[in-house]
């Protein structure tokens, strides 16, 4: 790829083409910021040594970001990168003698392939279930979940929330588990967003009893405790970050650092193929739904994995009664199971 080709490709991703003054300012500030990031990462390598084993990957990313902002700045200033490179080499050659003719770490590489962005931004729906996955272990492509307070919530305290899918209560009643009420009890909405947009949620697989036990390796790695802990951890992390950003109300983008962390934490899982754009949509759609459920106290959340959409609507009175009935039955079954366990233990 030559400089002019790169400059043309880079320009296609400038998100502020309708506002030249704003765009040039962002490009210049971004250039300074990315140079600072490169300096910080180099400082860590010098200071801490070999613990930063991914320094090559980090350097490629940092230099790539710098190159993009240089190209964008050049475009707004009406200058071609090829012209800049040629003029710079001519200036240097007129002042300094030429030294080594080959790069010390240069490796022969093939041509660089430029990926094309999907027409509909995040691309077609994903499914991590294979044809060998039994139907009963596949994620449903459409799913409706009723989210409402447990009928056994404690008076005077924030209600504990139970998601209900069909005739099943999905897990135990959830509270905020915080000193200050913040609505985290509705965080299963984030798992539903992961399900709808990414086609992935080990948490929902477990709650819906859709773990892929027919494939023990997949069940252990993709649907096991570690994957569940990663998803729960990411949900808590993003929620904390969102709390400092009005829970993304009115937001159209998510901080790139958040998106990079989501991808990094899931890189070794099947969802590792999902892009930052997909994670961004999952997060923004998830918080849009969370704000609606938090505001109304209950709602029906509809996941369409084929359309990659997450929809929220009010509950009907009949659905509230159904939710209460399912929760009461789940509590009774749990109490019965506990009594039987106690009786068996006493008889030993």
Short mmCIF file of C-alpha atoms in Angstrom, two decimals:
data_model
loop_
_atom_site.label_atom_id
_atom_site.label_comp_id
_atom_site.label_asym_id
_atom_site.label_seq_id
_atom_site.Cartn_x
_atom_site.Cartn_y
_atom_site.Cartn_z
CA UNK A 1 0.00 0.00 0.00
CA UNK A 2 1.40 3.42 -0.92
CA UNK A 3 0.92 6.65 1.01
CA UNK A 4 -1.79 8.10 -1.23
CA UNK A 5 -3.79 4.87 -1.14
CA UNK A 6 -3.60 4.80 2.64
CA UNK A 7 -4.60 8.47 2.86
CA UNK A 8 -7.65 7.81 0.70
CA UNK A 9 -8.68 4.79 2.79
CA UNK A 10 -8.09 6.66 6.06
CA UNK A 11 -10.22 9.60 4.89
CA UNK A 12 -13.19 7.28 4.39
CA UNK A 13 -13.37 6.79 8.17
CA UNK A 14 -13.35 10.46 9.18
CA UNK A 15 -16.63 10.86 11.08
CA UNK A 16 -16.69 14.68 10.87
CA UNK A 17 -16.45 15.36 7.14
CA UNK A 18 -19.31 17.86 7.27
CA UNK A 19 -17.54 20.11 9.80
CA UNK A 20 -13.98 20.92 8.61
CA UNK A 21 -13.01 23.11 11.57
CA UNK A 22 -14.12 20.52 14.10
CA UNK A 23 -12.53 17.69 12.11
CA UNK A 24 -9.12 19.38 11.82
CA UNK A 25 -9.13 20.23 15.52
CA UNK A 26 -9.94 16.62 16.44
CA UNK A 27 -7.21 15.37 14.08
CA UNK A 28 -4.56 17.65 15.60
CA UNK A 29 -5.56 16.90 19.19
CA UNK A 30 -5.79 13.20 18.37
CA UNK A 31 -2.31 13.27 16.88
CA UNK A 32 -0.89 14.82 20.04
CA UNK A 33 -2.79 12.39 22.25
CA UNK A 34 -1.66 9.30 20.35
CA UNK A 35 1.97 10.42 20.43
CA UNK A 36 1.54 10.75 24.20
CA UNK A 37 0.14 7.22 24.35
CA UNK A 38 3.14 5.88 22.43
CA UNK A 39 5.47 7.70 24.83
CA UNK A 40 3.64 6.29 27.86
CA UNK A 41 3.81 2.73 26.56
CA UNK A 42 7.51 3.08 25.75
CA UNK A 43 8.10 4.44 29.26
CA UNK A 44 6.45 1.32 30.71
CA UNK A 45 8.73 -0.94 28.66
CA UNK A 46 11.86 0.93 29.79
CA UNK A 47 10.70 1.10 33.40
CA UNK A 48 9.18 -2.37 33.85
CA UNK A 49 11.08 -4.49 31.36
CA UNK A 50 9.81 -7.69 29.79
CA UNK A 51 6.51 -7.92 31.66
CA UNK A 52 4.97 -6.01 28.73
CA UNK A 53 5.21 -8.89 26.29
CA UNK A 54 2.69 -7.49 23.84
CA UNK A 55 4.77 -4.37 23.17
CA UNK A 56 4.97 -5.12 19.43
CA UNK A 57 1.18 -5.28 19.13
CA UNK A 58 0.82 -2.12 21.19
CA UNK A 59 3.43 -0.30 19.10
CA UNK A 60 1.69 -1.30 15.87
CA UNK A 61 -1.63 0.00 17.21
CA UNK A 62 -0.16 3.25 18.57
CA UNK A 63 1.80 4.00 15.39
CA UNK A 64 -1.24 3.13 13.31
CA UNK A 65 -3.36 5.62 15.25
CA UNK A 66 -0.66 8.28 14.79
CA UNK A 67 -0.50 7.53 11.06
CA UNK A 68 -4.27 7.85 10.73
CA UNK A 69 -4.30 11.28 12.39
CA UNK A 70 -1.34 12.40 10.26
CA UNK A 71 -3.18 11.30 7.11
CA UNK A 72 -6.40 12.97 8.22
CA UNK A 73 -4.60 16.20 9.09
CA UNK A 74 -2.85 16.18 5.71
CA UNK A 75 -6.17 15.72 3.93
CA UNK A 76 -7.75 18.66 5.70
CA UNK A 77 -4.70 20.80 4.93
CA UNK A 78 -4.88 19.82 1.26
CA UNK A 79 -1.56 17.95 1.24
CA UNK A 80 -0.84 14.49 -0.20
CA UNK A 81 1.07 12.09 2.03
CA UNK A 82 3.16 10.93 -0.92
CA UNK A 83 4.24 14.53 -1.45
CA UNK A 84 5.05 14.91 2.26
CA UNK A 85 7.15 11.73 2.30
CA UNK A 86 9.10 12.67 -0.84
CA UNK A 87 9.77 16.22 0.35
CA UNK A 88 10.89 14.98 3.76
CA UNK A 89 13.36 12.47 2.29
CA UNK A 90 14.76 15.13 -0.05
CA UNK A 91 15.29 17.51 2.87
CA UNK A 92 17.02 14.84 4.97
CA UNK A 93 19.24 13.71 2.08
CA UNK A 94 20.43 17.26 1.52
CA UNK A 95 21.65 17.52 5.11
CA UNK A 96 22.72 14.09 6.38
CA UNK A 97 24.81 11.25 4.89
CA UNK A 98 22.96 8.03 4.12
CA UNK A 99 23.60 5.18 6.56
CA UNK A 100 22.29 1.59 6.53
CA UNK A 101 20.16 0.77 3.51
CA UNK A 102 18.00 -1.93 5.13
CA UNK A 103 15.78 -1.85 8.18
CA UNK A 104 17.29 -3.71 11.16
CA UNK A 105 14.09 -5.67 11.83
CA UNK A 106 12.49 -5.61 8.40
CA UNK A 107 10.65 -8.78 7.43
CA UNK A 108 9.33 -9.50 3.94
CA UNK A 109 5.55 -9.28 3.88
CA UNK A 110 2.87 -9.71 1.30
CA UNK A 111 0.51 -6.95 0.21
CA UNK A 112 -1.70 -5.44 2.88
CA UNK A 113 -5.38 -6.28 2.53
CA UNK A 114 -7.71 -3.42 3.35
CA UNK A 115 -10.90 -4.71 5.03
CA UNK A 116 -14.17 -3.25 3.87
CA UNK A 117 -16.70 -2.17 6.46
CA UNK A 118 -19.98 -4.14 6.38
CA UNK A 119 -22.76 -2.36 4.55
CA UNK A 120 -25.07 -2.44 7.58
CA UNK A 121 -22.26 -1.42 9.94
CA UNK A 122 -22.10 -4.52 12.14
CA UNK A 123 -22.74 -7.16 9.51
CA UNK A 124 -25.02 -10.21 9.48
CA UNK A 125 -26.21 -12.03 12.58
CA UNK A 126 -23.81 -14.37 14.33
CA UNK A 127 -24.50 -17.86 15.62
CA UNK A 128 -22.00 -19.85 17.63
CA UNK A 129 -24.19 -22.94 17.58
CA UNK A 130 -23.14 -25.47 14.95
CA UNK A 131 -25.23 -27.94 12.99
CA UNK A 132 -24.03 -30.60 15.42
CA UNK A 133 -25.48 -28.74 18.39
CA UNK A 134 -28.71 -30.41 19.57
CA UNK A 135 -31.76 -28.19 19.17
CA UNK A 136 -32.39 -28.17 22.92
CA UNK A 137 -28.88 -26.79 23.52
CA UNK A 138 -29.02 -24.02 20.92
CA UNK A 139 -29.76 -20.43 21.83
CA UNK A 140 -33.26 -19.39 20.72
CA UNK A 141 -33.11 -16.97 17.80
CA UNK A 142 -36.01 -14.99 19.28
CA UNK A 143 -36.54 -14.62 23.00
CA UNK A 144 -38.85 -12.60 25.23
CA UNK A 145 -37.96 -12.09 28.90
CA UNK A 146 -40.21 -10.52 31.52
CA UNK A 147 -38.23 -8.47 34.03
CA UNK A 148 -40.10 -7.46 37.18
CA UNK A 149 -39.71 -7.35 40.99
CA UNK A 150 -39.88 -10.58 42.95
CA UNK A 151 -43.16 -11.00 44.85
CA UNK A 152 -41.00 -11.64 47.93
CA UNK A 153 -39.09 -8.36 47.84
CA UNK A 154 -38.47 -6.90 51.31
CA UNK A 155 -40.62 -3.89 52.17
CA UNK A 156 -38.65 -0.68 52.61
CA UNK A 157 -35.76 -1.94 50.48
CA UNK A 158 -35.18 -1.70 46.73
CA UNK A 159 -37.11 -4.52 45.05
CA UNK A 160 -35.22 -7.63 44.04
CA UNK A 161 -35.65 -8.45 40.38
CA UNK A 162 -36.30 -11.80 38.67
CA UNK A 163 -36.16 -12.36 34.89
CA UNK A 164 -38.78 -14.83 33.63
CA UNK A 165 -38.67 -16.59 30.27
CA UNK A 166 -41.77 -18.60 29.43
CA UNK A 167 -42.44 -20.83 32.44
CA UNK A 168 -38.91 -20.50 33.84
CA UNK A 169 -37.53 -18.09 36.42
CA UNK A 170 -34.03 -17.28 35.19
CA UNK A 171 -31.92 -17.36 38.32
CA UNK A 172 -32.40 -16.04 41.83
CA UNK A 173 -33.82 -12.60 42.73
CA UNK A 174 -31.22 -9.89 42.07
CA UNK A 175 -30.51 -6.82 44.18
CA UNK A 176 -28.18 -3.90 43.56
CA UNK A 177 -25.64 -5.29 46.05
CA UNK A 178 -24.49 -1.72 46.66
CA UNK A 179 -24.69 0.82 49.49
CA UNK A 180 -26.38 3.30 47.16
CA UNK A 181 -29.27 2.18 44.96
CA UNK A 182 -28.05 2.31 41.36
CA UNK A 183 -30.29 -0.08 39.44
CA UNK A 184 -27.71 -2.81 38.89
CA UNK A 185 -30.44 -5.30 39.82
CA UNK A 186 -31.62 -4.90 36.21
CA UNK A 187 -28.22 -5.81 34.77
CA UNK A 188 -29.49 -9.01 33.14
CA UNK A 189 -30.58 -6.63 30.39
CA UNK A 190 -26.89 -6.35 29.47
CA UNK A 191 -26.65 -10.12 29.07
CA UNK A 192 -29.72 -9.99 26.84
CA UNK A 193 -28.02 -7.28 24.77
CA UNK A 194 -24.95 -9.50 24.40
CA UNK A 195 -27.28 -12.28 23.31
CA UNK A 196 -29.21 -10.19 20.78
CA UNK A 197 -26.34 -8.25 19.23
CA UNK A 198 -23.33 -10.54 19.63
CA UNK A 199 -25.15 -13.88 19.57
CA UNK A 200 -23.22 -14.70 22.74
CA UNK A 201 -23.91 -14.88 26.45
CA UNK A 202 -22.66 -17.75 28.61
CA UNK A 203 -24.71 -16.24 31.43
CA UNK A 204 -27.96 -16.52 29.48
CA UNK A 205 -27.01 -19.99 28.24
CA UNK A 206 -26.76 -21.09 31.85
CA UNK A 207 -30.00 -19.37 32.89
CA UNK A 208 -31.90 -20.75 29.89
CA UNK A 209 -30.42 -24.24 30.35
CA UNK A 210 -28.87 -24.11 26.86
CA UNK A 211 -25.29 -25.10 27.70
CA UNK A 212 -23.73 -27.23 24.97
CA UNK A 213 -23.20 -30.38 27.00
CA UNK A 214 -23.13 -32.52 23.85
CA UNK A 215 -19.64 -31.11 23.25
CA UNK A 216 -17.78 -31.37 26.59
CA UNK A 217 -14.90 -29.17 25.42
CA UNK A 218 -17.20 -26.36 24.28
CA UNK A 219 -19.30 -26.76 27.41
CA UNK A 220 -16.19 -26.40 29.57
CA UNK A 221 -14.49 -23.50 27.75
CA UNK A 222 -17.28 -21.48 26.14
CA UNK A 223 -20.17 -22.16 28.52
CA UNK A 224 -18.27 -22.81 31.76
CA UNK A 225 -17.61 -20.82 34.90
CA UNK A 226 -14.69 -18.82 33.54
CA UNK A 227 -16.62 -17.54 30.51
CA UNK A 228 -19.54 -16.67 32.80
CA UNK A 229 -17.20 -14.80 35.15
CA UNK A 230 -15.73 -12.87 32.21
CA UNK A 231 -19.15 -11.75 31.01
CA UNK A 232 -20.28 -10.78 34.50
CA UNK A 233 -17.01 -8.92 35.05
CA UNK A 234 -17.36 -6.99 31.81
CA UNK A 235 -20.95 -6.07 32.68
CA UNK A 236 -19.85 -4.69 36.06
CA UNK A 237 -16.89 -2.85 34.53
CA UNK A 238 -18.94 -1.20 31.78
CA UNK A 239 -21.67 -0.30 34.28
CA UNK A 240 -19.14 1.50 36.47
CA UNK A 241 -17.79 3.40 33.47
CA UNK A 242 -21.31 4.22 32.30
CA UNK A 243 -22.14 5.65 35.73
CA UNK A 244 -19.56 8.37 35.04
CA UNK A 245 -21.12 9.09 31.65
CA UNK A 246 -24.85 9.47 32.44
CA UNK A 247 -25.29 5.76 31.68
CA UNK A 248 -24.68 6.59 28.01
CA UNK A 249 -27.91 8.60 27.72
CA UNK A 250 -27.76 10.36 24.36
CA UNK A 251 -24.43 8.71 23.52
CA UNK A 252 -23.69 7.45 20.01
CA UNK A 253 -20.19 6.15 20.74
CA UNK A 254 -18.42 4.28 23.53
CA UNK A 255 -14.89 5.05 24.70
CA UNK A 256 -12.45 2.99 22.64
CA UNK A 257 -10.62 1.90 25.79
CA UNK A 258 -13.80 0.18 27.00
CA UNK A 259 -14.29 -1.55 23.66
CA UNK A 260 -10.68 -2.68 23.52
CA UNK A 261 -10.94 -4.17 27.00
CA UNK A 262 -14.11 -6.06 26.06
CA UNK A 263 -12.33 -7.57 23.07
CA UNK A 264 -9.17 -8.29 24.99
CA UNK A 265 -10.99 -10.10 27.81
CA UNK A 266 -12.91 -12.27 25.32
CA UNK A 267 -10.14 -12.78 22.75
CA UNK A 268 -9.79 -16.50 23.49
CA UNK A 269 -13.52 -17.20 23.39
CA UNK A 270 -15.82 -17.70 20.41
CA UNK A 271 -17.06 -14.12 20.74
CA UNK A 272 -13.49 -12.97 20.09
CA UNK A 273 -14.42 -12.61 16.41
CA UNK A 274 -16.81 -9.76 17.21
CA UNK A 275 -15.57 -6.29 16.33
CA UNK A 276 -15.46 -3.12 18.40
CA UNK A 277 -18.43 -1.88 16.37
CA UNK A 278 -20.45 -4.90 17.47
CA UNK A 279 -19.47 -4.43 21.11
CA UNK A 280 -20.33 -0.75 20.87
CA UNK A 281 -23.82 -1.52 19.58
CA UNK A 282 -24.33 -4.19 22.25
CA UNK A 283 -23.34 -1.73 24.98
CA UNK A 284 -25.38 1.22 23.69
CA UNK A 285 -28.46 -0.91 22.99
CA UNK A 286 -28.06 -2.61 26.37
CA UNK A 287 -27.98 0.68 28.25
CA UNK A 288 -30.87 2.08 26.24
CA UNK A 289 -32.91 -0.93 27.35
CA UNK A 290 -31.57 -0.76 30.91
CA UNK A 291 -32.57 2.90 31.27
CA UNK A 292 -36.10 2.09 30.11
CA UNK A 293 -36.50 -0.88 32.47
CA UNK A 294 -34.96 1.05 35.37
CA UNK A 295 -37.29 3.98 34.80
CA UNK A 296 -40.48 1.89 34.67
CA UNK A 297 -39.50 -0.78 37.19
CA UNK A 298 -40.51 -3.65 34.93
CA UNK A 299 -40.72 -4.44 31.23
CA UNK A 300 -40.67 -7.12 28.57
CA UNK A 301 -37.35 -7.35 26.72
CA UNK A 302 -37.40 -8.93 23.27
CA UNK A 303 -34.20 -10.30 21.72
CA UNK A 304 -34.04 -11.01 18.01
CA UNK A 305 -30.71 -12.68 17.28
CA UNK A 306 -31.37 -12.77 13.52
CA UNK A 307 -32.21 -9.07 13.26
CA UNK A 308 -29.66 -8.19 15.99
CA UNK A 309 -32.17 -6.04 17.83
CA UNK A 310 -33.18 -5.50 21.45
CA UNK A 311 -36.67 -4.12 22.06
CA UNK A 312 -38.34 -3.02 25.29
CA UNK A 313 -42.09 -2.71 25.86
CA UNK A 314 -44.33 -2.28 28.92
CA UNK A 315 -45.71 -5.35 30.69
CA UNK A 316 -49.40 -6.10 30.53
CA UNK A 317 -51.34 -6.88 33.71
CA UNK A 318 -51.61 -10.50 32.56
CA UNK A 319 -47.83 -10.69 32.15
CA UNK A 320 -47.31 -9.28 35.63
CA UNK A 321 -49.61 -11.97 37.05
CA UNK A 322 -47.77 -14.62 35.05
CA UNK A 323 -44.42 -13.33 36.33
CA UNK A 324 -45.66 -13.53 39.92
CA UNK A 325 -47.02 -17.05 39.39
CA UNK A 326 -43.71 -18.33 37.92
CA UNK A 327 -41.71 -16.73 40.74
CA UNK A 328 -43.96 -18.20 43.44
CA UNK A 329 -43.68 -21.65 41.89
CA UNK A 330 -39.88 -21.36 41.64
CA UNK A 331 -39.66 -20.37 45.31
CA UNK A 332 -41.90 -23.28 46.32
CA UNK A 333 -39.80 -25.74 44.29
CA UNK A 334 -36.61 -24.40 45.84
CA UNK A 335 -38.06 -24.72 49.35
CA UNK A 336 -39.20 -28.28 48.61
CA UNK A 337 -35.76 -29.20 47.28
CA UNK A 338 -34.13 -27.78 50.40
CA UNK A 339 -36.46 -29.72 52.73
CA UNK A 340 -35.77 -32.96 50.86
CA UNK A 341 -32.05 -32.31 51.10
CA UNK A 342 -32.31 -31.65 54.83
CA UNK A 343 -34.31 -34.86 55.33
CA UNK A 344 -31.78 -36.92 53.41
CA UNK A 345 -28.91 -35.40 55.38
CA UNK A 346 -30.70 -36.13 58.67
CA UNK A 347 -31.29 -39.76 57.70
CA UNK A 348 -27.62 -40.45 57.00
#
